[in-house]
Every structure is written in C-alpha cells, then in structure tokens.
Amino acid sequence: MTRSNCTLTTLTQAYRFAIDPTPVQANHLRSHIGGSRFAYNALLELVVANWDENRAKKASGLNVTKDDYLSTSHFGLLYLWAEKRDELAPWWSENGVSTYNDAAQRLSKAFQNFHRQRAKFPSFKCRGQVGSVRFKKDAVRLSDSHHVRISRIGEVKTYESTRKLFRHLERGTGRIVAATVTQRNGAWSISFTVEVQRQLPPTRIPEMIVGVDLGLTTLYTCATPEGVPILALDNPRHLVGAQRSLAHAQRIASRRSGPRKGVAPSNRWKKANGRVQKIHAHVANSRKNLIHETTTRLAKNYDVIVIEDLNVVGMMKNPFLAKHISDASWGEFASQLEYKTRWYGSTLVKVDRFYPSSKTCNQCGTVKAKLSLDQRVFECGACGLAIDRDLNAAINLARHGLAATDSVTGRGGEVRPKHQRLDATAHPDETSTKTSTLVGV
Ligand SMILES: [Zn+2]
C-alpha cells in the first residue's frame, strides 16, 4: 500500500441551521408545508381509490390490466398531480413547484418501501407539531454567511453563521443537492444536503489501538490491548436526569385540553406542551454533543478503534433496555465513528456481536457461561482475576482488533478476522461514494 496517496472523495453531508423567518416568511413557509401535505394526502387518496376500483372490477369478473393502475413512481405521481391540481387545489400556484415535487417524491418513496415490505401501507399525514418541506437545489442558495435565499420566500436570516458551508460553496468543493425547511414546535430550521469533496488522509499505521465497550452504567469504557484503561465516561443519562422535570411538565400538559378529534388544542395546552418539547430538545442536544465530542476524540487520537457490532434494533425490542439504550444512542455513536474514522484516516473495526467480549477473561482467556447484567465486576473462576466488567470487555475488544489489523497488514497472519473491516481509504471502488484518486500529496 502506498501511503503517500491521498484520496479525494465526494461525501454527502448535512448542514443544519436554525433560521429566523419574519412573520410573513413564516406564513409562506407554513403554506408550503401545508401544500405539500395536502398534495401528499390527495395523491394517496387517488391511488387508494384507484386500487379499490380495480379490486371491485376484478371481483365482478372484469379483466384488470397493468394499465388500469396509477403509477406510484415519482414522475407518475407528479404527472397525476399536474392533471388534478386545478380541480383539487385551485390555490396551488401560491406555493413553489418544490412543494408538490416534494409530496410526489415522498409518497413514491413510501410506496417503494411498502412494495419492498420495509414499511406499512402509506398513511395520511395530519397536521402536527412538526412539519417540513423539501426544496430542490435550484430553489435555495446561500446569499452570505447569515442569509439563505429561498425562492418564493425571499432572504431568510439564519441564527448561526453558515460560514463552513458558505466556504465550501465559494471554493467549489461543495454542491447543494436539496434543502429541507422544518418547523418543530414553532422553531424553524433548514437542513442542507450537500455533496462535499473531502481530502481523505491515507489510512494510518495501526499503532494505537483502542477497544470501546458501550454500556449503560458507564457509557464508554476505552482500553488498549495492553490493558491500560483510557477513558471511562459515566452515562450522564440525560433523559433519566430530565425525567423528573419531564414528568412534571407532562402531568401539567395532560390536565389541559390537548388536540382531540374535531377539537383544537387549548392555548394553555400548547404552552404546557411547548415546555415538554423544550425538555425533549434539550436532552437530545446534550446527548448529541457528547457523542460528537467522544467520537471525534477517538477517531483523531487512535489509529484503530474497535467496537462491538451491536444489534441495536433487536435490543430496542426489550422493553426494559429500550429507554436506556436509546438514551445512550449507541447506533448514532457507531455511525459517527464510521464516517469520522474515514475523515481522520483511522480504521473502525466492528467485532461480531456474538464474540463474548464481556464473558471472556482477558488474563487467561476462560469464557464464562453466564454473566448477568447487574454483575459489575468480572471474577474469573480459573485464574482469580477480578476486574471491572466494562474494562475487561474493552480490553478484549482491543485485543480482538489488534489480531484483526495484524492479519490485514500482514504482521500477524494466522488470525483470520471474522468481522467486517471498514477501510474507506484502501480501495476507492470499495466505498459507496464516488471517489477519485489524487496523486501523492
Ligand atoms: Zn482468568
């Protein structure tokens, strides 16, 4: 492997900014969101009616061909909308074309997921606390580091500086693909989907290896293959901590008149619900910050990071664990590590979820048959080692990763890694993104 090669890769990245629309702009945006929802529901209704009709035809012995079915493709639905919009929504021209394109795209995606059995049949959207509309790339642009121009809406102020994205666009290393404006409990934000060209450093020589055990009591326990503990971060349990104030806020909201069928929520309920949402948002933000900090630190400072390939979806089905696991955001942690290791030239090794990292003694290798979740100290019956449960797991993971990288780089050889190695920079055509190789930097 030539280590002087630097690869230039196109990655899709999201940039999200809080925006501050004027009351007039907010009204326009709400109209776009409402228009998109209307078109989505109207199109869904047409398709459902069409299916019912065909079913009735079949039942009465008539011949039904493929042509009798409405197309649920993106363009098929757009075409259907163009045909019906004057009749269904005479006001349609008040909103930009992105609005209806967005609806058609979302619905076709929903049908696709249904046909591939990844989701249930698309459901009608109702007006709620959250609404969003996606704008096409030509409908949005950054006018400067504090303003976004959205067609039909005008110049919208951003709360934060968009400098990072602005520079990418100016230099030509970034291209806006689309932008989604979201309203969540009265707060507005815009999220740009951007294709960014990033120079990826070559994969580093695996010298510093760290094993990371993700837990509930101790959120992240990190250790080297030599058994040196590096970091033990207690689970701040943002959600658990905020539970009391959340319960209090929810109790108040529950006593007030919320939205029911045919009844609009009271102003007092809206106010109380706003408080509940605020606590939720605070929890989510502090969690996000912590994960970002930790993953950046690991990806920057270590060459190889070894984690367990956890079956998060499966574990979420366990009602006792679900709340805590989603609080700790394990899945988010892993996916951040996946892209950050690419950015910094380190390697992420995901160890098979059936590898007994917690049950194996890191000193003598004996594997325990059983280790219950509440047993915080690992005690080995064979060699008498007593060690913190999570630390033991982290050491085992680090060693497992060491063996794997040795075989990959040809230093070891006899160990065959059973797990997948996420090496983004080794082979351009192995990565999912478009890659071009630059000559030695
Ligand atoms: Zn032992």
Coordinates of N, CA, C and O in Angstrom, one line a residue, residues 235-347:
N235 N -22.3 7.4 32.2 CA -23.5 7.7 31.5 C -24.2 8.9 32.2 O -24.7 8.7 33.3
P236 N -24.2 10.0 31.5 CA -24.9 11.2 32.2 C -26.4 11.0 32.2 O -27.2 11.6 32.9
R237 N -26.9 10.0 31.4 CA -28.3 9.7 31.3 C -29.2 11.0 31.3 O -30.0 11.2 32.2
H238 N -28.9 11.7 30.2 CA -29.7 13.0 30.1 C -31.1 12.8 30.3 O -31.8 13.6 31.0
L239 N -31.6 11.7 29.7 CA -33.1 11.5 29.7 C -33.5 11.2 31.1 O -34.5 11.7 31.7
V240 N -32.7 10.3 31.8 CA -33.1 9.9 33.1 C -33.0 11.1 34.1 O -33.9 11.2 34.9
G241 N -32.0 11.9 33.9 CA -31.9 13.1 34.8 C -33.0 14.1 34.6 O -33.5 14.7 35.5
A242 N -33.5 14.2 33.3 CA -34.5 15.1 33.0 C -35.9 14.6 33.3 O -36.9 15.2 33.1
Q243 N -35.9 13.3 33.7 CA -37.2 12.6 33.8 C -38.1 13.3 34.8 O -39.3 13.4 34.5
R244 N -37.6 13.7 35.9 CA -38.5 14.4 36.9 C -39.1 15.6 36.3 O -40.4 15.8 36.4
S245 N -38.3 16.5 35.7 CA -38.9 17.7 35.2 C -39.8 17.4 34.0 O -40.8 18.1 33.8
L246 N -39.5 16.3 33.3 CA -40.3 15.9 32.1 C -41.6 15.4 32.6 O -42.7 15.8 32.1
A247 N -41.6 14.6 33.6 CA -42.8 14.0 34.2 C -43.7 15.1 34.7 O -44.9 15.1 34.5
H248 N -43.1 16.1 35.3 CA -43.8 17.2 35.9 C -44.5 18.0 34.7 O -45.7 18.3 34.8
A249 N -43.7 18.3 33.7 CA -44.3 19.1 32.5 C -45.4 18.3 31.8 O -46.4 18.9 31.4
Q250 N -45.2 17.0 31.7 CA -46.2 16.2 31.0 C -47.5 16.1 31.8 O -48.6 16.1 31.3
R251 N -47.3 16.1 33.2 CA -48.5 16.0 34.0 C -49.4 17.3 33.8 O -50.6 17.2 33.7
I252 N -48.7 18.4 33.8 CA -49.4 19.7 33.6 C -50.1 19.6 32.2 O -51.3 19.9 32.1
A253 N -49.4 19.2 31.2 CA -50.0 19.2 29.8 C -51.2 18.2 29.8 O -52.2 18.5 29.1
S254 N -51.1 17.1 30.5 CA -52.2 16.1 30.5 C -53.5 16.6 31.1 O -54.5 16.2 30.8
R255 N -53.4 17.6 32.0 CA -54.6 18.1 32.6 C -55.2 19.2 31.8 O -56.3 19.6 32.1
R256 N -54.5 19.6 30.7 CA -55.1 20.6 29.9 C -55.7 20.0 28.6 O -55.4 18.9 28.3
S257 N -56.5 20.8 27.9 CA -57.2 20.3 26.8 C -56.4 20.2 25.5 O -56.2 21.2 24.8
G258 N -55.9 19.0 25.3 CA -55.0 18.7 24.1 C -55.8 18.5 22.8 O -57.0 18.6 22.9
P259 N -55.1 18.2 21.7 CA -55.8 18.0 20.5 C -56.6 16.7 20.5 O -56.1 15.6 20.8
R260 N -57.9 16.8 20.2 CA -58.7 15.6 20.1 C -59.4 15.7 18.7 O -59.4 16.7 18.1
K261 N -60.1 14.6 18.4 CA -60.8 14.6 17.1 C -61.8 15.8 17.1 O -62.7 15.8 17.9
G262 N -61.7 16.7 16.2 CA -62.7 17.7 16.0 C -62.5 18.9 17.0 O -63.3 19.8 16.9
V263 N -61.6 18.7 17.9 CA -61.4 19.8 18.9 C -60.0 20.4 18.8 O -59.0 19.6 18.8
A264 N -59.8 21.7 18.7 CA -58.5 22.2 18.6 C -57.9 22.3 20.0 O -58.6 22.5 21.0
P265 N -56.6 22.1 20.1 CA -56.0 22.2 21.5 C -56.1 23.6 22.0 O -56.1 24.6 21.3
S266 N -56.2 23.7 23.4 CA -56.3 25.0 24.0 C -55.0 25.7 24.0 O -53.9 25.1 23.9
N267 N -55.0 27.0 24.2 CA -53.8 27.7 24.3 C -52.9 27.3 25.4 O -51.7 27.3 25.4
R268 N -53.6 27.0 26.5 CA -52.9 26.6 27.8 C -52.2 25.3 27.5 O -51.1 25.0 28.0
W269 N -52.8 24.4 26.7 CA -52.2 23.1 26.4 C -51.0 23.3 25.6 O -49.9 22.7 25.8
K270 N -51.1 24.2 24.6 CA -50.0 24.5 23.7 C -48.8 25.0 24.5 O -47.6 24.6 24.2
K271 N -49.1 25.8 25.4 CA -48.0 26.4 26.2 C -47.3 25.3 27.0 O -46.1 25.1 27.1
A272 N -48.1 24.4 27.7 CA -47.6 23.3 28.5 C -46.8 22.3 27.6 O -45.8 21.8 28.0
N273 N -47.4 22.0 26.4 CA -46.8 21.1 25.5 C -45.4 21.6 25.0 O -44.5 20.9 24.9
G274 N -45.4 23.0 24.8 CA -44.1 23.6 24.4 C -43.0 23.3 25.4 O -41.9 23.1 25.1
R275 N -43.4 23.4 26.7 CA -42.4 23.1 27.8 C -41.9 21.7 27.7 O -40.7 21.4 27.8
V276 N -42.8 20.7 27.5 CA -42.4 19.3 27.3 C -41.4 19.2 26.2 O -40.4 18.5 26.3
Q277 N -41.8 19.8 25.0 CA -40.9 19.7 23.8 C -39.5 20.3 24.1 O -38.5 19.8 23.6
K278 N -39.5 21.3 24.9 CA -38.3 22.0 25.1 C -37.3 21.1 25.9 O -36.1 21.0 25.6
I279 N -37.9 20.4 26.9 CA -37.0 19.5 27.7 C -36.5 18.3 26.8 O -35.3 18.0 26.8
H280 N -37.4 17.8 25.9 CA -37.0 16.8 25.0 C -35.8 17.3 24.1 O -34.9 16.6 23.9
A281 N -36.0 18.5 23.6 CA -35.0 19.1 22.7 C -33.6 19.2 23.4 O -32.6 18.9 22.9
H282 N -33.7 19.7 24.7 CA -32.5 19.9 25.5 C -31.8 18.6 25.7 O -30.6 18.5 25.5
V283 N -32.5 17.5 26.0 CA -32.0 16.2 26.2 C -31.3 15.7 24.9 O -30.1 15.3 24.9
A284 N -32.0 15.9 23.8 CA -31.4 15.4 22.5 C -30.1 16.1 22.2 O -29.2 15.5 21.7
N285 N -30.1 17.5 22.4 CA -28.9 18.2 22.1 C -27.7 17.9 22.9 O -26.6 17.7 22.4
S286 N -27.9 17.7 24.2 CA -26.8 17.4 25.1 C -26.2 16.0 24.8 O -25.0 15.8 24.8
R287 N -27.1 15.1 24.4 CA -26.7 13.8 24.0 C -25.9 13.9 22.7 O -24.8 13.3 22.6
K288 N -26.3 14.7 21.8 CA -25.7 14.8 20.5 C -24.2 15.3 20.7 O -23.3 14.8 20.1
N289 N -24.1 16.4 21.5 CA -22.8 17.0 21.8 C -21.9 16.0 22.4 O -20.7 15.9 21.9
L290 N -22.3 15.2 23.3 CA -21.5 14.2 24.0 C -20.9 13.2 23.0 O -19.8 12.9 23.0
I291 N -21.8 12.7 22.1 CA -21.4 11.7 21.2 C -20.4 12.3 20.2 O -19.4 11.7 19.9
H292 N -20.7 13.5 19.7 CA -19.8 14.1 18.8 C -18.4 14.3 19.4 O -17.4 14.0 18.8
E293 N -18.4 14.8 20.6 CA -17.1 15.0 21.3 C -16.3 13.7 21.4 O -15.1 13.7 21.1
T294 N -17.0 12.7 21.9 CA -16.3 11.4 22.1 C -15.8 10.8 20.8 O -14.6 10.3 20.7
T295 N -16.6 10.8 19.8 CA -16.2 10.1 18.6 C -15.1 10.9 17.9 O -14.2 10.2 17.3
T296 N -15.1 12.2 17.9 CA -14.1 13.0 17.3 C -12.7 12.7 18.0 O -11.7 12.4 17.4
R297 N -12.8 12.7 19.3 CA -11.6 12.4 20.1 C -11.0 11.0 19.8 O -9.8 10.9 19.6
L298 N -11.9 10.0 19.7 CA -11.4 8.7 19.4 C -10.8 8.6 18.0 O -9.7 8.1 17.8
A299 N -11.5 9.1 17.0 CA -11.1 9.0 15.6 C -9.8 9.8 15.3 O -9.0 9.4 14.5
K300 N -9.6 10.9 16.1 CA -8.4 11.7 15.9 C -7.2 11.1 16.5 O -6.1 11.1 16.0
N301 N -7.4 10.5 17.7 CA -6.2 10.2 18.5 C -5.8 8.7 18.4 O -4.8 8.3 18.8
Y302 N -6.7 7.9 17.8 CA -6.3 6.4 17.7 C -6.4 6.0 16.3 O -7.1 6.5 15.5
D303 N -5.5 5.0 16.0 CA -5.4 4.5 14.6 C -6.5 3.5 14.3 O -7.0 3.4 13.2
V304 N -6.7 2.7 15.3 CA -7.8 1.6 15.1 C -8.7 1.7 16.3 O -8.3 1.7 17.5
I305 N -10.0 1.7 16.0 CA -11.0 1.8 17.1 C -11.8 0.5 16.9 O -12.4 0.2 15.9
V306 N -11.9 -0.2 18.0 CA -12.7 -1.5 17.9 C -14.0 -1.4 18.8 O -13.9 -1.0 19.9
I307 N -15.1 -1.6 18.1 CA -16.3 -1.6 18.9 C -17.1 -2.9 18.6 O -16.8 -3.6 17.6
E308 N -18.1 -3.1 19.4 CA -19.0 -4.3 19.2 C -20.0 -3.9 18.1 O -20.5 -2.8 18.2
D309 N -20.3 -4.8 17.3 CA -21.4 -4.6 16.3 C -22.7 -5.0 17.0 O -23.2 -6.1 16.9
L310 N -23.3 -4.0 17.7 CA -24.4 -4.3 18.5 C -25.7 -4.4 17.6 O -25.9 -3.6 16.7
N311 N -26.6 -5.2 18.0 CA -27.8 -5.3 17.3 C -28.8 -4.4 18.1 O -29.6 -4.8 18.9
V312 N -28.7 -3.1 17.7 CA -29.5 -2.1 18.5 C -31.0 -2.3 18.3 O -31.8 -2.2 19.2
V313 N -31.4 -2.6 17.0 CA -32.8 -2.8 16.8 C -33.4 -3.9 17.6 O -34.4 -3.8 18.2
G314 N -32.6 -5.0 17.7 CA -33.1 -6.2 18.4 C -33.2 -5.8 19.9 O -34.1 -6.2 20.6
M315 N -32.2 -5.1 20.4 CA -32.2 -4.8 21.8 C -33.3 -3.8 22.2 O -33.8 -3.8 23.3
M316 N -33.7 -2.9 21.2 CA -34.7 -2.0 21.5 C -36.0 -2.6 21.7 O -36.9 -2.1 22.3
K317 N -36.1 -3.9 21.3 CA -37.4 -4.6 21.5 C -37.5 -5.1 22.9 O -38.6 -5.5 23.3
N318 N -36.4 -5.1 23.6 CA -36.5 -5.4 25.1 C -37.0 -4.2 25.8 O -36.3 -3.2 25.9
P319 N -38.2 -4.2 26.3 CA -38.8 -3.0 26.9 C -38.0 -2.5 28.1 O -38.1 -1.3 28.4
F320 N -37.2 -3.4 28.8 CA -36.5 -2.9 30.0 C -35.3 -2.1 29.6 O -34.8 -1.3 30.3
L321 N -34.7 -2.5 28.4 CA -33.5 -1.9 28.0 C -33.7 -0.7 27.1 O -32.9 0.2 27.0
A322 N -34.9 -0.7 26.4 CA -35.1 0.2 25.3 C -34.8 1.7 25.6 O -34.1 2.4 24.9
K323 N -35.4 2.2 26.7 CA -35.3 3.6 27.1 C -33.8 4.0 27.3 O -33.4 5.0 26.8
H324 N -33.1 3.1 28.0 CA -31.7 3.4 28.3 C -30.8 3.4 27.1 O -29.9 4.1 26.9
I325 N -31.1 2.4 26.2 CA -30.3 2.3 25.0 C -30.5 3.5 24.1 O -29.6 4.0 23.6
S326 N -31.8 3.9 23.9 CA -32.0 5.0 23.0 C -31.4 6.2 23.7 O -30.9 7.1 23.0
D327 N -31.4 6.3 25.0 CA -30.8 7.4 25.7 C -29.3 7.5 25.4 O -28.7 8.5 25.2
A328 N -28.6 6.3 25.4 CA -27.2 6.3 25.2 C -26.9 6.4 23.7 O -25.7 6.6 23.3
S329 N -27.8 6.3 22.8 CA -27.7 6.5 21.4 C -26.5 5.6 20.8 O -25.6 6.2 20.2
W330 N -26.6 4.4 21.0 CA -25.5 3.5 20.6 C -25.3 3.5 19.1 O -24.2 3.5 18.5
G331 N -26.4 3.5 18.4 CA -26.4 3.4 16.9 C -25.7 4.7 16.3 O -24.9 4.6 15.4
E332 N -26.1 5.8 16.9 CA -25.5 7.1 16.5 C -24.0 7.1 16.7 O -23.3 7.6 15.8
F333 N -23.6 6.6 17.8 CA -22.2 6.5 18.2 C -21.4 5.7 17.1 O -20.4 6.2 16.6
A334 N -21.9 4.6 16.7 CA -21.3 3.8 15.7 C -21.2 4.4 14.3 O -20.2 4.4 13.7
S335 N -22.3 5.1 13.9 CA -22.3 5.6 12.6 C -21.5 6.9 12.5 O -20.8 7.2 11.5
Q336 N -21.3 7.6 13.6 CA -20.4 8.8 13.6 C -19.0 8.3 13.5 O -18.2 8.9 12.8
L337 N -18.7 7.2 14.2 CA -17.3 6.7 14.2 C -17.0 6.2 12.8 O -15.9 6.4 12.3
E338 N -18.0 5.7 12.1 CA -17.8 5.2 10.7 C -17.3 6.3 9.8 O -16.4 6.1 9.1
Y339 N -18.0 7.4 9.8 CA -17.5 8.5 8.9 C -16.3 9.3 9.4 O -15.5 9.7 8.7
K340 N -16.2 9.4 10.7 CA -15.1 10.2 11.3 C -13.8 9.4 11.1 O -12.7 10.1 10.9
T341 N -13.8 8.1 11.2 CA -12.6 7.4 11.0 C -12.1 7.6 9.6 O -10.9 7.6 9.3
R342 N -13.0 7.7 8.7 CA -12.7 8.0 7.3 C -12.0 9.4 7.2 O -11.0 9.5 6.5
W343 N -12.6 10.3 7.8 CA -12.0 11.7 7.8 C -10.6 11.8 8.3 O -9.8 12.5 7.8
Y344 N -10.4 11.0 9.4 CA -9.1 11.2 10.0 C -8.1 10.1 9.7 O -7.0 10.0 10.3
G345 N -8.5 9.2 8.8 CA -7.5 8.1 8.4 C -7.4 7.0 9.4 O -6.4 6.2 9.3
S346 N -8.2 6.9 10.3 CA -8.2 5.8 11.2 C -9.1 4.7 10.8 O -9.8 4.9 9.8
T347 N -9.1 3.6 11.4 CA -9.9 2.4 11.0 C -10.9 2.0 12.1 O -10.5 1.9 13.2

